[in-house]
């Protein structure tokens, strides 16, 4: 990407959606205030109350479930950064994905999804869409574009992918799948949580809709749960907006909208620091005897490194690796660390580490986990923005603890 465009992203991360002299603002705040009001005074009884005629862009608001000034400012920024026309902010990434899919399928339809999705999304597809709403779901390896095309049937209405995936950091070729989706007249949605809008913009590669858990990089400080959907498809945006406001009634609260607006201002610099640290951690791990594999798209050893270089503008801050040993070794390693906190979630400024088989992906049956490469010794790391020297020293202490462990690495 050209430097001017990158600079534009950094500028828009700070300014998009900020309107100090917006209608109704008397003080000229340079940051969007937190509008807590649940409802808004109407100029008179003859006001047109139909949803279509209340226009937040003109400073008109009716009721905060429908639209709220703080959330509206955030939605404008999210749309701008993701390169789309419309954005909607939800109370979680899960709600954003659920509402998008609900807006796109009917009973009897078929959906193709990546087999290495966030475990919660996979469970939603199985227990809500397949078991309750009669929507058939086929899980495929998103990294295998041919397999994705083969899975499409006459009933398919949506292809849903994550790239990179959680936790194995597998990529799908967004532009190639977008072409397939277009040729079969199927909606193509991408969960862009792991890369963030800074490092990857699937809409520009041909996807129809993008979802985020803003809980992760977009907010970036591990202090808010939220989600977002961005699309340039007017009809889809209208349907998702209807489901958000009327069907499901799910939206991001004003305080959390403010937090994400604030977090986004530093997204570019946070992402660059996350990435620099993650690359150093990945290289360190790759050179260590107690590690058999490292999964990070920035490493040349990653099987899809070329695809990552093509469709991403950076490789992000999340990686996973395979420890040479048993489950007990992995536990001992994790429990020794001090700078890496043992916790689920990713994308905050602090480094987090977890064991997917025992934590995030524990609800999945073992055979489903193993089919996508989640072994008992696969460790996922969300590399934060701390000093990389401290992080590497901490990992070294984890490896040192293995040497003294009763159950040692097996060679
Ligand atoms: C890739 C991805 N998508 C969606 C979600 C769900 O987001 P939330 O926890 O905000 O509902 C997560 C959560 O970990 C995730 O990692």
Coordinates of C-alpha atoms and ligand atoms in Angstrom, one line a residue:
X1 CA 0.0 0.0 0.0
X2 CA 1.1 3.5 -0.8
X3 CA 2.5 5.7 2.1
X4 CA -0.2 8.3 1.6
X5 CA -2.9 5.7 2.0
X6 CA -1.3 4.4 5.2
X7 CA -1.0 7.9 6.5
X8 CA -4.7 8.4 5.7
X9 CA -5.5 5.3 7.8
X10 CA -3.6 6.7 10.7
X11 CA -5.3 10.0 10.4
X12 CA -8.8 8.5 10.1
X13 CA -8.1 6.3 13.1
X14 CA -7.9 9.5 15.1
X15 CA -10.4 11.7 13.4
X16 CA -13.1 9.7 11.5
X17 CA -16.5 10.2 13.3
X18 CA -15.3 13.1 15.5
X19 CA -17.4 16.2 14.9
X20 CA -16.6 18.8 17.5
X21 CA -19.4 21.1 16.2
X22 CA -22.0 18.4 15.6
X23 CA -25.6 19.3 16.0
X24 CA -26.4 19.4 19.7
X25 CA -22.9 19.9 20.9
X26 CA -22.4 23.2 22.7
X27 CA -18.9 22.8 24.0
X28 CA -17.1 21.8 20.9
X29 CA -15.6 18.6 22.5
X30 CA -12.6 17.3 20.6
X31 CA -13.4 13.8 21.6
X32 CA -16.9 12.4 21.3
X33 CA -18.8 12.6 24.6
X34 CA -20.5 9.6 26.2
X35 CA -24.2 10.1 25.5
X36 CA -25.9 8.0 28.1
X37 CA -29.4 9.1 27.4
X38 CA -31.7 6.2 26.4
X39 CA -34.1 8.5 24.7
X40 CA -34.0 11.9 22.9
X41 CA -36.4 14.8 23.2
X42 CA -38.4 15.4 20.0
X43 CA -39.0 18.8 18.5
X44 CA -42.8 18.3 18.4
X45 CA -45.7 15.9 18.0
X46 CA -45.6 16.2 14.2
X47 CA -42.1 14.7 14.1
X48 CA -41.9 11.8 11.6
X49 CA -41.1 8.8 13.8
X50 CA -40.5 6.2 11.0
X51 CA -37.1 4.7 11.4
X52 CA -36.0 5.6 7.9
X53 CA -36.6 9.3 8.5
X54 CA -34.5 9.7 11.6
X55 CA -31.0 10.5 10.4
X56 CA -28.1 10.4 12.8
X57 CA -25.9 12.1 10.2
X58 CA -28.2 15.1 10.6
X59 CA -27.8 14.9 14.4
X60 CA -31.3 13.3 14.8
X61 CA -31.8 10.5 17.4
X62 CA -34.9 8.9 18.7
X63 CA -34.0 6.0 21.1
X64 CA -30.6 4.6 21.9
X65 CA -31.3 1.0 20.9
X66 CA -31.9 2.4 17.4
X67 CA -29.0 4.8 17.3
X68 CA -27.0 6.7 19.8
X69 CA -24.5 9.6 19.1
X70 CA -21.5 7.9 20.7
X71 CA -22.2 4.6 19.0
X72 CA -22.9 6.5 15.7
X73 CA -19.5 8.2 15.9
X74 CA -17.8 4.8 16.4
X75 CA -19.7 3.2 13.5
X76 CA -18.6 6.0 11.2
X77 CA -15.0 5.4 12.2
X78 CA -15.3 1.6 11.9
X79 CA -16.7 1.9 8.4
X80 CA -13.9 4.3 7.4
X81 CA -11.1 2.1 8.7
X82 CA -12.5 -1.1 7.2
X83 CA -13.1 0.6 3.8
X84 CA -16.9 0.0 3.9
X85 CA -20.0 2.2 3.6
X86 CA -21.9 1.0 6.7
X87 CA -20.9 -0.2 10.1
X88 CA -22.9 -1.5 13.1
X89 CA -21.5 -1.9 16.6
X90 CA -22.8 -4.8 18.8
X91 CA -22.5 -5.8 22.4
X92 CA -20.0 -8.6 21.4
X93 CA -18.3 -10.1 18.5
X94 CA -20.5 -13.1 18.9
X95 CA -23.6 -10.9 18.6
X96 CA -22.2 -9.3 15.5
X97 CA -21.6 -12.6 13.8
X98 CA -24.9 -14.0 14.9
X99 CA -26.9 -11.0 13.7
X100 CA -25.1 -11.0 10.3
X101 CA -25.8 -14.7 9.7
X102 CA -29.4 -14.4 11.0
X103 CA -29.9 -11.6 8.4
X104 CA -28.5 -13.8 5.6
X105 CA -30.1 -17.3 6.0
X106 CA -33.5 -19.0 6.1
X107 CA -34.5 -22.5 7.2
X108 CA -33.4 -25.0 4.5
X109 CA -30.4 -22.9 3.4
X110 CA -26.8 -24.2 3.5
X111 CA -23.7 -22.4 4.9
X112 CA -20.0 -23.2 4.2
X113 CA -17.7 -22.3 7.1
X114 CA -14.0 -22.7 7.9
X115 CA -13.2 -25.7 10.0
X116 CA -10.8 -23.8 12.3
X117 CA -13.1 -21.0 13.5
X118 CA -13.2 -19.5 16.9
X119 CA -14.8 -22.3 19.0
X120 CA -17.7 -20.1 20.1
X121 CA -18.6 -19.3 16.4
X122 CA -18.4 -23.0 15.5
X123 CA -20.7 -23.9 18.4
X124 CA -23.1 -21.2 17.4
X125 CA -23.2 -22.6 13.8
X126 CA -23.8 -26.1 15.1
X127 CA -26.2 -25.6 18.0
X128 CA -28.2 -22.6 16.8
X129 CA -28.1 -22.5 13.0
X130 CA -27.9 -26.2 12.3
X131 CA -29.8 -27.7 15.3
X132 CA -32.5 -25.0 15.8
X133 CA -32.8 -23.0 12.6
X134 CA -32.4 -25.9 10.2
X135 CA -29.5 -24.4 8.3
X136 CA -27.1 -27.0 7.1
X137 CA -23.5 -26.3 7.7
X138 CA -20.4 -27.8 6.1
X139 CA -17.0 -27.1 7.7
X140 CA -14.0 -27.0 5.3
X141 CA -10.4 -26.2 5.4
X142 CA -10.5 -22.5 4.4
X143 CA -6.9 -22.8 3.3
X144 CA -8.0 -25.2 0.5
X145 CA -9.8 -23.0 -2.0
X146 CA -10.9 -25.9 -4.1
X147 CA -12.4 -27.6 -1.1
X148 CA -14.4 -24.4 -0.4
X149 CA -15.7 -24.4 -3.9
X150 CA -16.6 -28.1 -3.8
X151 CA -18.6 -27.6 -0.6
X152 CA -20.9 -25.0 -2.2
X153 CA -24.3 -26.5 -3.1
X154 CA -27.4 -25.2 -4.8
X155 CA -28.7 -24.3 -1.3
X156 CA -25.6 -22.4 -0.2
X157 CA -26.2 -18.8 0.7
X158 CA -23.2 -17.9 2.8
X159 CA -19.4 -18.7 3.0
X160 CA -18.0 -17.7 6.3
X161 CA -14.3 -17.6 7.0
X162 CA -11.7 -16.4 9.6
X163 CA -8.3 -15.5 8.4
X164 CA -5.9 -16.0 10.1
X165 CA -7.7 -18.6 12.2
X166 CA -7.7 -19.2 15.9
X167 CA -5.4 -20.8 17.1
X168 CA -3.5 -22.4 14.2
X169 CA -3.0 -19.2 12.2
X170 CA -4.2 -20.7 8.9
X171 CA -5.1 -18.3 6.1
X172 CA -7.8 -18.4 3.4
X173 CA -7.3 -16.7 0.1
X174 CA -9.9 -14.0 0.4
X175 CA -9.7 -12.8 -3.2
X176 CA -10.0 -16.3 -4.6
X177 CA -13.0 -17.2 -2.3
X178 CA -14.6 -13.9 -3.1
X179 CA -14.5 -14.9 -6.8
X180 CA -16.1 -18.2 -6.0
X181 CA -18.8 -16.6 -3.9
X182 CA -19.6 -14.1 -6.7
X183 CA -19.8 -16.8 -9.3
X184 CA -22.3 -18.8 -7.2
X185 CA -24.1 -15.7 -6.0
X186 CA -23.3 -16.5 -2.4
X187 CA -22.6 -14.0 0.4
X188 CA -18.9 -14.1 1.6
X189 CA -18.3 -13.0 5.1
X190 CA -14.9 -12.7 6.9
X191 CA -14.1 -12.5 10.6
X192 CA -11.2 -10.0 10.5
X193 CA -10.6 -10.0 14.3
X194 CA -7.1 -11.5 14.3
X195 CA -5.5 -9.2 11.6
X196 CA -7.5 -6.0 12.5
X197 CA -8.5 -3.4 9.9
X198 CA -5.0 -2.0 10.1
X199 CA -3.3 -5.2 8.7
X200 CA -6.1 -6.6 6.5
X201 CA -9.2 -5.2 4.8
X202 CA -11.2 -8.1 3.3
X203 CA -13.8 -5.8 1.7
X204 CA -11.1 -4.5 -0.6
X205 CA -10.2 -8.1 -1.5
X206 CA -13.8 -8.8 -2.6
X207 CA -15.6 -10.0 0.6
X208 CA -19.2 -8.8 1.1
X209 CA -19.2 -8.3 4.8
X210 CA -16.6 -8.2 7.6
X211 CA -17.1 -8.9 11.3
X212 CA -14.9 -8.1 14.3
X213 CA -14.8 -8.9 17.9
X214 CA -13.8 -5.3 18.9
X215 CA -13.0 -6.9 22.3
X216 CA -9.6 -7.7 20.7
X217 CA -7.3 -5.3 18.7
X218 CA -9.8 -2.6 17.8
X219 CA -10.4 -1.7 21.5
X220 CA -7.1 -3.1 22.4
X221 CA -7.0 -2.7 26.2
X222 CA -8.9 -5.8 27.4
X223 CA -11.5 -3.6 29.1
X224 CA -14.6 -3.9 26.9
X225 CA -16.6 -6.6 25.1
X226 CA -17.9 -5.6 21.8
X227 CA -18.4 -6.4 18.1
X228 CA -18.8 -4.8 14.7
X229 CA -20.0 -5.5 11.2
X230 CA -18.9 -3.5 8.2
X231 CA -20.3 -3.8 4.6
X232 CA -20.8 -1.7 1.5
X233 CA -23.9 -3.7 0.5
X234 CA -26.9 -1.3 1.1
X235 CA -29.5 -4.1 1.2
X236 CA -27.5 -6.3 3.5
X237 CA -26.7 -3.3 5.8
X238 CA -30.4 -2.5 5.9
X239 CA -31.3 -6.1 6.9
X240 CA -28.5 -6.4 9.5
X241 CA -29.6 -2.9 10.9
X242 CA -33.2 -4.1 11.1
X243 CA -32.2 -7.3 12.9
X244 CA -29.8 -5.4 15.2
X245 CA -32.3 -2.7 16.2
X246 CA -35.6 -4.6 16.0
X247 CA -35.2 -8.4 15.6
X248 CA -32.4 -9.0 18.1
X249 CA -32.1 -5.7 19.9
X250 CA -28.3 -5.8 20.4
X251 CA -26.0 -2.9 20.3
X252 CA -22.8 -1.6 21.9
X253 CA -23.5 0.6 25.0
X254 CA -22.4 4.2 25.0
X255 CA -19.5 3.8 27.4
X256 CA -18.1 0.8 25.5
X257 CA -18.5 2.8 22.2
X258 CA -16.4 5.5 23.8
X259 CA -13.7 3.0 24.8
X260 CA -13.5 1.6 21.3
X261 CA -13.4 5.1 19.8
X262 CA -10.5 5.9 22.1
X263 CA -8.7 2.6 21.6
X264 CA -8.9 3.0 17.8
X265 CA -6.9 6.2 17.9
X266 CA -3.7 4.2 18.7
X267 CA -4.6 1.1 16.6
X268 CA -1.8 1.7 14.0
X269 CA 1.0 2.1 16.5
X270 CA -0.2 -0.7 18.7
X271 CA -0.4 -3.1 15.8
X272 CA 3.1 -2.2 14.7
X273 CA 4.5 -2.9 18.2
X274 CA 2.5 -6.1 18.5
X275 CA 3.8 -7.3 15.2
X276 CA 7.5 -6.4 15.9
X277 CA 7.3 -8.2 19.2
X278 CA 5.4 -11.2 17.8
X279 CA 8.1 -11.6 15.0
X280 CA 10.9 -11.6 17.6
X281 CA 9.0 -14.1 19.8
X282 CA 8.2 -16.4 16.7
X283 CA 11.9 -16.4 15.7
X284 CA 13.0 -17.1 19.2
X285 CA 10.5 -20.0 19.5
X286 CA 11.5 -21.4 16.1
X287 CA 15.1 -21.6 17.1
X288 CA 14.3 -23.4 20.4
X289 CA 14.9 -27.2 20.9
X290 CA 11.8 -27.6 23.0
X291 CA 9.6 -26.3 20.2
X292 CA 8.6 -28.5 17.2
X293 CA 6.5 -26.0 15.2
X294 CA 5.7 -22.3 15.2
X295 CA 2.6 -21.0 13.5
X296 CA 3.0 -17.4 12.6
X297 CA 2.3 -16.0 9.1
X298 CA 5.3 -13.7 9.3
X299 CA 7.7 -16.6 9.3
X300 CA 9.0 -17.9 6.0
X301 CA 8.4 -21.4 7.3
X302 CA 4.6 -20.7 7.5
X303 CA 3.1 -22.7 4.6
X304 CA 1.0 -19.7 3.5
X305 CA 3.7 -17.0 4.1
X306 CA 3.4 -15.8 0.4
X307 CA -0.4 -15.5 0.6
X308 CA 0.0 -13.6 3.9
X309 CA 2.5 -11.2 2.3
X310 CA 0.0 -10.7 -0.6
X311 CA -3.3 -10.1 1.2
X312 CA -2.1 -8.7 4.6
X313 CA -0.2 -5.5 5.3
X314 CA 1.3 -7.0 8.4
X315 CA 1.3 -10.3 10.2
X316 CA -0.3 -9.3 13.5
X317 CA 0.6 -10.2 17.1
X318 CA -0.9 -13.7 17.6
X319 CA 1.0 -17.0 17.1
X320 CA 0.8 -20.5 18.3
X321 CA 3.5 -23.2 18.8
X322 CA 3.9 -26.9 19.5
X323 CA 5.8 -27.7 22.6
X324 CA 7.9 -31.0 22.4
X325 CA 6.5 -32.9 25.3
X326 CA 3.3 -33.9 27.1
X327 CA 0.3 -32.0 28.5
X328 CA 2.1 -31.8 31.9
X329 CA 5.1 -30.0 30.3
X330 CA 2.8 -27.5 28.7
X331 CA 1.1 -26.8 32.0
X332 CA 4.4 -26.4 33.8
X333 CA 5.7 -24.1 31.1
X334 CA 2.6 -21.9 31.3
X335 CA 2.6 -21.8 35.1
X336 CA 6.2 -20.6 35.3
X337 CA 5.6 -17.5 33.2
X338 CA 5.3 -14.1 34.8
X339 CA 5.0 -11.6 32.0
X340 CA 2.6 -13.7 30.0
X341 CA -0.7 -13.9 31.9
X342 CA -2.6 -17.2 31.7
X343 CA -5.8 -16.0 30.2
X344 CA -8.1 -16.5 27.2
X345 CA -8.7 -13.7 24.7
X346 CA -6.2 -11.9 22.5
X347 CA -5.4 -8.4 21.1
X348 CA -4.9 -6.4 24.3
X349 CA -1.7 -4.4 25.1
X350 CA -0.7 -7.1 27.6
X351 CA 0.8 -10.4 26.6
X352 CA -1.6 -13.4 27.2
X353 CA -0.9 -17.1 26.8
X354 CA -3.2 -20.1 26.9
X355 CA -3.6 -23.8 26.1
X356 CA -6.4 -24.1 23.6
X357 CA -7.1 -27.8 24.3
X358 CA -7.7 -27.1 27.9
X359 CA -9.2 -23.5 27.6
X360 CA -10.7 -21.8 24.5
X361 CA -11.2 -25.0 22.5
X362 CA -12.0 -27.3 25.4
X363 CA -15.7 -27.4 24.6
X364 CA -15.0 -29.0 21.3
X365 CA -14.9 -32.8 21.2
X366 CA -11.3 -34.1 21.1
X367 CA -11.6 -35.5 17.6
X368 CA -12.8 -32.2 16.2
X369 CA -9.9 -30.4 17.9
X370 CA -7.4 -32.8 16.7
X371 CA -8.7 -32.7 13.1
X372 CA -7.7 -29.0 13.0
X373 CA -4.4 -29.6 14.7
X374 CA -5.2 -28.5 18.3
X375 CA -3.1 -30.9 20.3
X376 CA -2.6 -31.0 24.1
X377 CA 0.7 -29.2 23.7
X378 CA -0.3 -26.4 21.3
X379 CA 0.1 -23.1 23.0
X380 CA -1.4 -19.8 21.8
X381 CA 0.3 -16.5 22.5
X382 CA -1.2 -13.0 22.1
X383 CA 2.0 -11.0 22.1
X384 CA 1.5 -7.6 23.8
X385 CA 3.4 -4.3 23.4
X386 CA 5.8 -4.7 26.4
X387 CA 9.6 -4.7 26.1
X388 CA 10.4 -7.7 23.9
X389 CA 13.5 -8.4 26.0
X390 CA 11.3 -9.0 29.0
X391 CA 9.0 -11.2 27.0
X392 CA 11.9 -13.4 25.7
X393 CA 13.5 -13.6 29.1
X394 CA 10.1 -14.8 30.5
X395 CA 9.8 -17.5 27.8
X396 CA 13.3 -18.6 28.5
X397 CA 12.4 -19.1 32.2
X398 CA 9.5 -21.3 31.1
X399 CA 11.8 -23.5 29.0
X400 CA 14.3 -23.7 31.9
X401 CA 11.5 -25.0 34.2
X402 CA 10.9 -27.8 31.7
X403 CA 14.5 -29.0 32.1
X404 CA 13.9 -29.5 35.9
X405 CA 10.4 -30.9 35.5
X406 CA 9.7 -34.5 36.6
X407 CA 7.9 -35.1 33.2
X408 CA 10.6 -33.7 30.8
X409 CA 10.5 -33.1 27.1
X410 CA 10.9 -36.5 25.5
X411 CA 14.3 -36.1 23.9
Ligands
LIG1 C1 -11.8 -14.6 15.9 C2 -12.9 -14.4 16.9 N1 -14.1 -14.0 16.5 C3 -15.1 -13.8 17.4 C4 -14.9 -13.9 18.7 C5 -16.1 -13.6 19.7 O1 -16.0 -12.3 20.2 P1 -16.6 -11.9 21.6 O2 -15.9 -12.6 22.6 O3 -16.4 -10.4 21.6 O4 -18.0 -12.2 21.5 C6 -13.7 -14.2 19.2 C7 -13.5 -14.3 20.7 O5 -12.4 -14.8 21.1 C8 -12.6 -14.5 18.3 O6 -11.4 -14.8 18.7

